[in-house]
DNA sequence: GCCAACGTTGGC
DNA sequence: GCCAACGTTGGC
């Protein structure tokens, strides 16, 4: 038995990131410089911690949330590791956090870059797919804006649109 | 706008 | 450290 059974630390991970189309749609992202956006505004420790775990090249589903047609709208990749969120110190921002100090920032975020837009995979379609029953965002009461996605779930979602 | 579910706050 | 009150999320 060798030590070769463990996975390389560089294996890309999969995530799902919820965004509100009111702020940035997948098409908005496509039109930004470098098709890249800083994922600012996360104010939940669990979601922040997931961003800290992200590595360059990890892939994420870009999910449209709080809108008429919620669902997966595209794929993005992590293009910059977590760094302090400037909006927490901006008193005019809706993400301002008076309790966070510049010498000890509470909130961080990654940057994400568009990989490809997908035909919208609606929340209803996700719910109708038995193989996705354990997908985190489909669990009762789940509100986390950033969640890990199992490899099998990632592949299953892509099967829904015959990409892979 | 409703409301279930969950996270955060703060008094004790 | 408990827990009630309050705020937020997010689909419907």
CSV table of C-alpha atoms (C1' of nucleotides) in Angstrom, one decimal:
chain,number,residue,atom,x,y,z
A,1,UNK,CA,0.0,0.0,0.0
A,2,UNK,CA,1.4,3.3,-1.0
A,3,UNK,CA,0.5,6.8,-0.1
A,4,UNK,CA,-0.9,7.4,-3.6
A,5,UNK,CA,-4.5,6.8,-2.5
A,6,UNK,CA,-5.0,10.4,-1.3
A,7,UNK,CA,-6.2,12.9,-3.8
A,8,UNK,CA,-3.9,15.7,-4.9
A,9,UNK,CA,-4.5,18.9,-3.0
A,10,UNK,CA,-4.9,20.7,-6.3
A,11,UNK,CA,-8.1,18.8,-7.3
A,12,UNK,CA,-10.6,21.5,-8.2
A,13,UNK,CA,-13.7,21.8,-6.1
A,14,UNK,CA,-17.2,22.7,-7.0
A,15,UNK,CA,-19.4,25.3,-5.5
A,16,UNK,CA,-22.7,27.1,-5.9
A,17,UNK,CA,-22.9,30.8,-5.5
A,18,UNK,CA,-26.2,32.7,-5.3
A,19,UNK,CA,-26.4,36.2,-6.7
A,20,UNK,CA,-29.3,38.5,-7.2
A,21,UNK,CA,-30.0,39.5,-10.8
A,22,UNK,CA,-31.0,43.0,-9.5
A,23,UNK,CA,-27.3,43.4,-8.8
A,24,UNK,CA,-25.5,41.3,-11.4
A,25,UNK,CA,-26.9,38.8,-13.9
A,26,UNK,CA,-24.9,36.3,-15.9
A,27,UNK,CA,-25.1,38.7,-18.8
A,28,UNK,CA,-23.9,41.6,-16.8
A,29,UNK,CA,-20.9,39.5,-15.8
A,30,UNK,CA,-20.3,38.7,-19.5
A,31,UNK,CA,-20.0,42.4,-20.2
A,32,UNK,CA,-17.6,43.3,-17.4
A,33,UNK,CA,-13.9,43.8,-18.0
A,34,UNK,CA,-12.2,40.4,-18.0
A,35,UNK,CA,-15.7,39.0,-17.4
A,36,UNK,CA,-14.8,39.2,-13.7
A,37,UNK,CA,-16.6,40.4,-10.7
A,38,UNK,CA,-15.6,40.7,-7.0
A,39,UNK,CA,-18.1,38.7,-4.9
A,40,UNK,CA,-18.7,41.4,-2.3
A,41,UNK,CA,-21.4,41.7,0.2
A,42,UNK,CA,-21.4,38.2,1.9
A,43,UNK,CA,-22.2,38.8,5.6
A,44,UNK,CA,-22.6,35.2,6.8
A,45,UNK,CA,-19.6,33.5,8.5
A,46,UNK,CA,-20.3,30.1,7.0
A,47,UNK,CA,-20.4,31.5,3.5
A,48,UNK,CA,-17.3,33.5,4.1
A,49,UNK,CA,-15.5,30.5,5.4
A,50,UNK,CA,-16.3,28.6,2.2
A,51,UNK,CA,-14.8,31.4,0.2
A,52,UNK,CA,-11.7,31.1,2.3
A,53,UNK,CA,-11.5,27.5,1.3
A,54,UNK,CA,-11.8,28.2,-2.4
A,55,UNK,CA,-8.7,27.7,-4.6
A,56,UNK,CA,-7.8,29.3,-8.0
A,57,UNK,CA,-9.6,27.4,-10.7
A,58,UNK,CA,-12.3,26.0,-8.5
A,59,UNK,CA,-15.6,26.0,-10.5
A,60,UNK,CA,-19.0,27.3,-9.3
A,61,UNK,CA,-22.5,27.4,-10.5
A,62,UNK,CA,-23.7,31.0,-10.8
A,63,UNK,CA,-27.3,30.9,-9.4
A,64,UNK,CA,-29.9,33.6,-9.9
A,65,UNK,CA,-31.7,34.1,-6.7
A,66,UNK,CA,-34.6,36.2,-5.4
A,67,UNK,CA,-36.0,36.8,-8.9
A,68,UNK,CA,-38.9,35.6,-11.1
A,69,UNK,CA,-36.9,32.7,-12.5
A,70,UNK,CA,-34.5,31.3,-9.9
A,71,UNK,CA,-32.0,28.8,-11.2
A,72,UNK,CA,-28.5,28.1,-12.4
A,73,UNK,CA,-27.5,30.5,-15.1
A,74,UNK,CA,-23.8,29.7,-15.8
A,75,UNK,CA,-20.4,28.5,-14.6
A,76,UNK,CA,-17.7,30.7,-13.1
A,77,UNK,CA,-14.2,30.0,-11.9
A,78,UNK,CA,-12.4,31.4,-8.9
A,79,UNK,CA,-9.9,33.9,-10.3
A,80,UNK,CA,-8.7,35.5,-7.1
A,81,UNK,CA,-8.4,34.1,-3.6
A,82,UNK,CA,-10.3,35.6,-0.7
A,83,UNK,CA,-9.3,39.1,0.3
A,84,UNK,CA,-10.9,41.8,2.5
A,85,UNK,CA,-14.3,43.2,1.4
A,86,UNK,CA,-13.9,47.0,1.0
A,87,UNK,CA,-17.7,47.5,1.3
A,88,UNK,CA,-17.6,46.6,5.0
A,89,UNK,CA,-15.8,49.9,5.7
A,90,UNK,CA,-17.9,52.1,3.4
A,91,UNK,CA,-20.5,53.9,5.5
A,92,UNK,CA,-22.6,54.6,2.4
A,93,UNK,CA,-22.7,50.9,1.3
A,94,UNK,CA,-25.6,48.7,2.3
A,95,UNK,CA,-23.0,46.2,3.2
A,96,UNK,CA,-21.3,48.5,5.8
A,97,UNK,CA,-20.4,46.8,9.0
A,98,UNK,CA,-19.7,49.3,11.8
A,99,UNK,CA,-18.2,46.5,14.0
A,100,UNK,CA,-15.5,45.6,11.5
A,101,UNK,CA,-12.2,47.3,11.9
A,102,UNK,CA,-9.6,47.8,9.1
A,103,UNK,CA,-6.9,46.2,11.2
A,104,UNK,CA,-9.1,43.1,11.6
A,105,UNK,CA,-11.5,42.8,8.7
A,106,UNK,CA,-14.5,40.5,9.3
A,107,UNK,CA,-15.5,39.9,5.7
A,108,UNK,CA,-13.7,38.6,2.7
A,109,UNK,CA,-14.6,37.6,-0.8
A,110,UNK,CA,-13.2,36.0,-3.9
A,111,UNK,CA,-13.3,37.2,-7.5
A,112,UNK,CA,-15.1,35.1,-10.0
A,113,UNK,CA,-14.7,35.0,-13.8
A,114,UNK,CA,-17.2,33.8,-16.3
A,115,UNK,CA,-16.5,30.3,-17.8
A,116,UNK,CA,-19.7,29.9,-19.7
A,117,UNK,CA,-23.3,30.9,-19.7
A,118,UNK,CA,-25.7,28.0,-19.5
A,119,UNK,CA,-29.3,27.8,-20.6
A,120,UNK,CA,-31.1,28.5,-17.4
A,121,UNK,CA,-31.7,25.4,-15.3
A,122,UNK,CA,-34.6,26.4,-13.2
A,123,UNK,CA,-35.1,25.7,-9.5
A,124,UNK,CA,-38.1,23.7,-10.5
A,125,UNK,CA,-36.0,21.5,-12.8
A,126,UNK,CA,-33.5,20.9,-10.1
A,127,UNK,CA,-36.2,19.9,-7.7
A,128,UNK,CA,-37.7,17.5,-10.2
A,129,UNK,CA,-34.3,15.6,-10.6
A,130,UNK,CA,-34.2,12.7,-8.1
A,131,UNK,CA,-30.4,12.5,-8.4
A,132,UNK,CA,-30.1,16.0,-7.0
A,133,UNK,CA,-32.3,15.3,-4.0
A,134,UNK,CA,-29.3,15.9,-1.7
A,135,UNK,CA,-28.1,19.1,-3.3
A,136,UNK,CA,-27.6,21.5,-0.4
A,137,UNK,CA,-29.6,24.4,-1.8
A,138,UNK,CA,-32.6,22.1,-2.2
A,139,UNK,CA,-32.7,21.1,1.5
A,140,UNK,CA,-35.5,22.5,3.6
A,141,UNK,CA,-34.7,25.9,5.1
A,142,UNK,CA,-31.3,26.2,3.5
A,143,UNK,CA,-30.4,29.8,3.0
A,144,UNK,CA,-26.7,29.8,2.6
A,145,UNK,CA,-25.6,31.9,-0.4
A,146,UNK,CA,-22.4,29.8,-1.0
A,147,UNK,CA,-22.3,26.0,-0.7
A,148,UNK,CA,-20.0,23.2,-1.8
A,149,UNK,CA,-21.4,20.9,-4.5
A,150,UNK,CA,-20.5,17.2,-4.7
A,151,UNK,CA,-18.8,16.1,-7.9
A,152,UNK,CA,-21.7,13.7,-8.6
A,153,UNK,CA,-24.2,16.6,-8.3
A,154,UNK,CA,-22.1,18.8,-10.5
A,155,UNK,CA,-22.0,16.2,-13.2
A,156,UNK,CA,-25.7,15.5,-12.8
A,157,UNK,CA,-26.6,19.2,-13.3
A,158,UNK,CA,-24.6,19.3,-16.5
A,159,UNK,CA,-26.3,16.2,-17.7
A,160,UNK,CA,-29.6,18.1,-17.5
A,161,UNK,CA,-28.4,20.3,-20.4
A,162,UNK,CA,-26.4,17.6,-22.2
A,163,UNK,CA,-23.0,19.3,-21.6
A,164,UNK,CA,-20.0,17.4,-20.4
B,1,DG,C1',-46.7,40.5,0.8
B,2,DC,C1',-46.5,36.1,3.3
B,3,DC,C1',-44.1,33.2,6.1
B,4,DA,C1',-41.0,29.3,7.4
B,5,DA,C1',-36.4,28.7,8.6
B,6,DC,C1',-32.3,30.1,10.3
B,7,DG,C1',-28.6,33.5,12.1
B,8,DT,C1',-27.5,37.1,15.3
B,9,DT,C1',-27.9,39.9,19.3
B,10,DG,C1',-27.9,41.0,24.0
B,11,DG,C1',-29.9,40.7,28.7
B,12,DC,C1',-29.5,37.8,32.4
C,1,DG,C1',-24.0,29.9,28.2
C,2,DC,C1',-29.0,30.2,27.7
C,3,DC,C1',-32.7,31.7,25.0
C,4,DA,C1',-36.2,35.2,23.6
C,5,DA,C1',-36.5,38.7,20.4
C,6,DC,C1',-35.4,40.4,16.3
C,7,DG,C1',-33.6,40.6,11.4
C,8,DT,C1',-32.8,38.3,7.0
C,9,DT,C1',-33.4,35.0,3.3
C,10,DG,C1',-35.8,33.6,-0.5
C,11,DG,C1',-39.4,30.8,-2.7
C,12,DC,C1',-44.0,31.3,-3.6
